[in-house]
């Protein structure tokens, strides 16, 4: 708990973070950095991670939904960029199924 509080407790104004907790344990985190360059202020980059115990449970989908709601409905962003490791077949599949 202290590690996460230290890591996420002093974020810059252009960074947003959500965590998922199950039974008192952190099982996921999603972060979004809104670009500060004047030509890119309409866009952000998202990264996320899940514990093995949370994979396939819908936690990642729920975190992504919450972050996209923040991005488009509250921050007025127009573009989201997401990078996925090429060896993460499950993530690639879920991204393609859910948002394309």
mmCIF file of C-alpha atoms in Angstrom:
data_model
loop_
_atom_site.group_PDB
_atom_site.id
_atom_site.type_symbol
_atom_site.label_atom_id
_atom_site.label_comp_id
_atom_site.label_asym_id
_atom_site.label_seq_id
_atom_site.Cartn_x
_atom_site.Cartn_y
_atom_site.Cartn_z
ATOM 1 C CA UNK A 1 0.000 0.000 0.000
ATOM 2 C CA UNK A 2 2.789 2.443 0.896
ATOM 3 C CA UNK A 3 4.562 1.751 -2.402
ATOM 4 C CA UNK A 4 1.463 2.630 -4.442
ATOM 5 C CA UNK A 5 0.677 5.691 -2.321
ATOM 6 C CA UNK A 6 4.216 6.983 -2.856
ATOM 7 C CA UNK A 7 4.179 6.214 -6.586
ATOM 8 C CA UNK A 8 0.727 7.642 -7.296
ATOM 9 C CA UNK A 9 0.433 10.228 -4.532
ATOM 10 C CA UNK A 10 2.133 13.130 -6.296
ATOM 11 C CA UNK A 11 1.097 12.971 -9.942
ATOM 12 C CA UNK A 12 1.464 15.895 -12.360
ATOM 13 C CA UNK A 13 -1.728 17.699 -13.424
ATOM 14 C CA UNK A 14 -1.699 16.000 -16.837
ATOM 15 C CA UNK A 15 -1.623 12.428 -15.444
ATOM 16 C CA UNK A 16 -4.615 10.436 -14.202
ATOM 17 C CA UNK A 17 -4.520 7.060 -12.490
ATOM 18 C CA UNK A 18 -7.086 4.519 -11.347
ATOM 19 C CA UNK A 19 -6.440 1.368 -9.345
ATOM 20 C CA UNK A 20 -8.511 -1.774 -8.938
ATOM 21 C CA UNK A 21 -8.704 -3.420 -5.530
ATOM 22 C CA UNK A 22 -10.154 -6.844 -4.777
ATOM 23 C CA UNK A 23 -10.356 -8.254 -1.266
ATOM 24 C CA UNK A 24 -7.999 -5.541 -0.004
ATOM 25 C CA UNK A 25 -5.304 -6.222 -2.613
ATOM 26 C CA UNK A 26 -4.304 -4.184 -5.648
ATOM 27 C CA UNK A 27 -5.129 -6.169 -8.777
ATOM 28 C CA UNK A 28 -4.771 -3.522 -11.473
ATOM 29 C CA UNK A 29 -3.738 -0.020 -12.391
ATOM 30 C CA UNK A 30 -4.445 2.171 -15.399
ATOM 31 C CA UNK A 31 -2.769 5.484 -16.088
ATOM 32 C CA UNK A 32 -3.405 8.184 -18.659
ATOM 33 C CA UNK A 33 -1.051 10.988 -19.609
ATOM 34 C CA UNK A 34 -2.651 13.894 -21.460
ATOM 35 C CA UNK A 35 -0.146 15.433 -23.821
ATOM 36 C CA UNK A 36 0.897 18.987 -22.950
ATOM 37 C CA UNK A 37 2.175 20.007 -26.392
ATOM 38 C CA UNK A 38 -0.335 22.581 -27.708
ATOM 39 C CA UNK A 39 -0.812 20.611 -30.938
ATOM 40 C CA UNK A 40 -1.519 17.384 -29.010
ATOM 41 C CA UNK A 41 -3.612 18.563 -26.037
ATOM 42 C CA UNK A 42 -6.589 16.750 -27.560
ATOM 43 C CA UNK A 43 -4.838 13.384 -27.111
ATOM 44 C CA UNK A 44 -3.557 11.098 -24.368
ATOM 45 C CA UNK A 45 -1.673 7.843 -23.907
ATOM 46 C CA UNK A 46 -3.014 5.022 -21.756
ATOM 47 C CA UNK A 47 -1.100 2.190 -20.108
ATOM 48 C CA UNK A 48 -2.407 -0.470 -17.776
ATOM 49 C CA UNK A 49 -1.441 -3.601 -15.926
ATOM 50 C CA UNK A 50 -3.344 -6.397 -14.223
ATOM 51 C CA UNK A 51 -2.336 -9.080 -11.792
ATOM 52 C CA UNK A 52 -2.685 -12.626 -13.101
ATOM 53 C CA UNK A 53 -5.569 -13.209 -10.694
ATOM 54 C CA UNK A 54 -7.575 -10.393 -12.301
ATOM 55 C CA UNK A 55 -7.006 -11.358 -15.915
ATOM 56 C CA UNK A 56 -10.147 -12.496 -17.683
ATOM 57 C CA UNK A 57 -12.414 -11.244 -14.886
ATOM 58 C CA UNK A 58 -13.580 -7.995 -16.500
ATOM 59 C CA UNK A 59 -11.475 -5.793 -14.217
ATOM 60 C CA UNK A 60 -9.340 -4.522 -17.107
ATOM 61 C CA UNK A 61 -12.412 -3.782 -19.212
ATOM 62 C CA UNK A 62 -14.005 -1.859 -16.319
ATOM 63 C CA UNK A 63 -10.846 0.174 -15.735
ATOM 64 C CA UNK A 64 -10.617 0.995 -19.442
ATOM 65 C CA UNK A 65 -14.285 2.027 -19.558
ATOM 66 C CA UNK A 66 -13.805 4.327 -16.569
ATOM 67 C CA UNK A 67 -10.685 5.910 -18.058
ATOM 68 C CA UNK A 68 -12.310 6.431 -21.470
ATOM 69 C CA UNK A 69 -15.312 8.035 -19.754
ATOM 70 C CA UNK A 70 -12.947 10.435 -17.997
ATOM 71 C CA UNK A 71 -11.064 11.150 -21.231
ATOM 72 C CA UNK A 72 -13.988 11.811 -23.543
ATOM 73 C CA UNK A 73 -16.780 12.997 -21.244
ATOM 74 C CA UNK A 74 -14.879 15.009 -18.646
ATOM 75 C CA UNK A 75 -11.573 16.083 -20.196
ATOM 76 C CA UNK A 76 -12.881 16.627 -23.731
ATOM 77 C CA UNK A 77 -10.173 14.553 -25.370
ATOM 78 C CA UNK A 78 -10.539 13.420 -28.980
ATOM 79 C CA UNK A 79 -7.836 10.755 -29.301
ATOM 80 C CA UNK A 80 -6.501 7.950 -27.101
ATOM 81 C CA UNK A 81 -3.301 6.075 -27.846
ATOM 82 C CA UNK A 82 -2.653 2.638 -26.395
ATOM 83 C CA UNK A 83 0.475 0.568 -26.780
ATOM 84 C CA UNK A 84 0.330 -3.191 -26.256
ATOM 85 C CA UNK A 85 3.316 -5.521 -26.094
ATOM 86 C CA UNK A 86 3.369 -7.794 -29.136
ATOM 87 C CA UNK A 87 3.585 -10.920 -26.974
ATOM 88 C CA UNK A 88 0.427 -10.029 -25.015
ATOM 89 C CA UNK A 89 -2.054 -11.901 -27.215
ATOM 90 C CA UNK A 90 -4.897 -11.647 -24.689
ATOM 91 C CA UNK A 91 -4.643 -7.861 -24.506
ATOM 92 C CA UNK A 92 -4.487 -7.525 -28.285
ATOM 93 C CA UNK A 93 -7.556 -9.728 -28.635
ATOM 94 C CA UNK A 94 -9.557 -7.791 -26.036
ATOM 95 C CA UNK A 95 -8.649 -4.406 -27.481
ATOM 96 C CA UNK A 96 -9.663 -5.506 -30.969
ATOM 97 C CA UNK A 97 -12.907 -7.086 -29.759
ATOM 98 C CA UNK A 98 -14.004 -4.248 -27.519
ATOM 99 C CA UNK A 99 -13.039 -1.079 -29.306
ATOM 100 C CA UNK A 100 -12.684 -1.783 -33.044
#
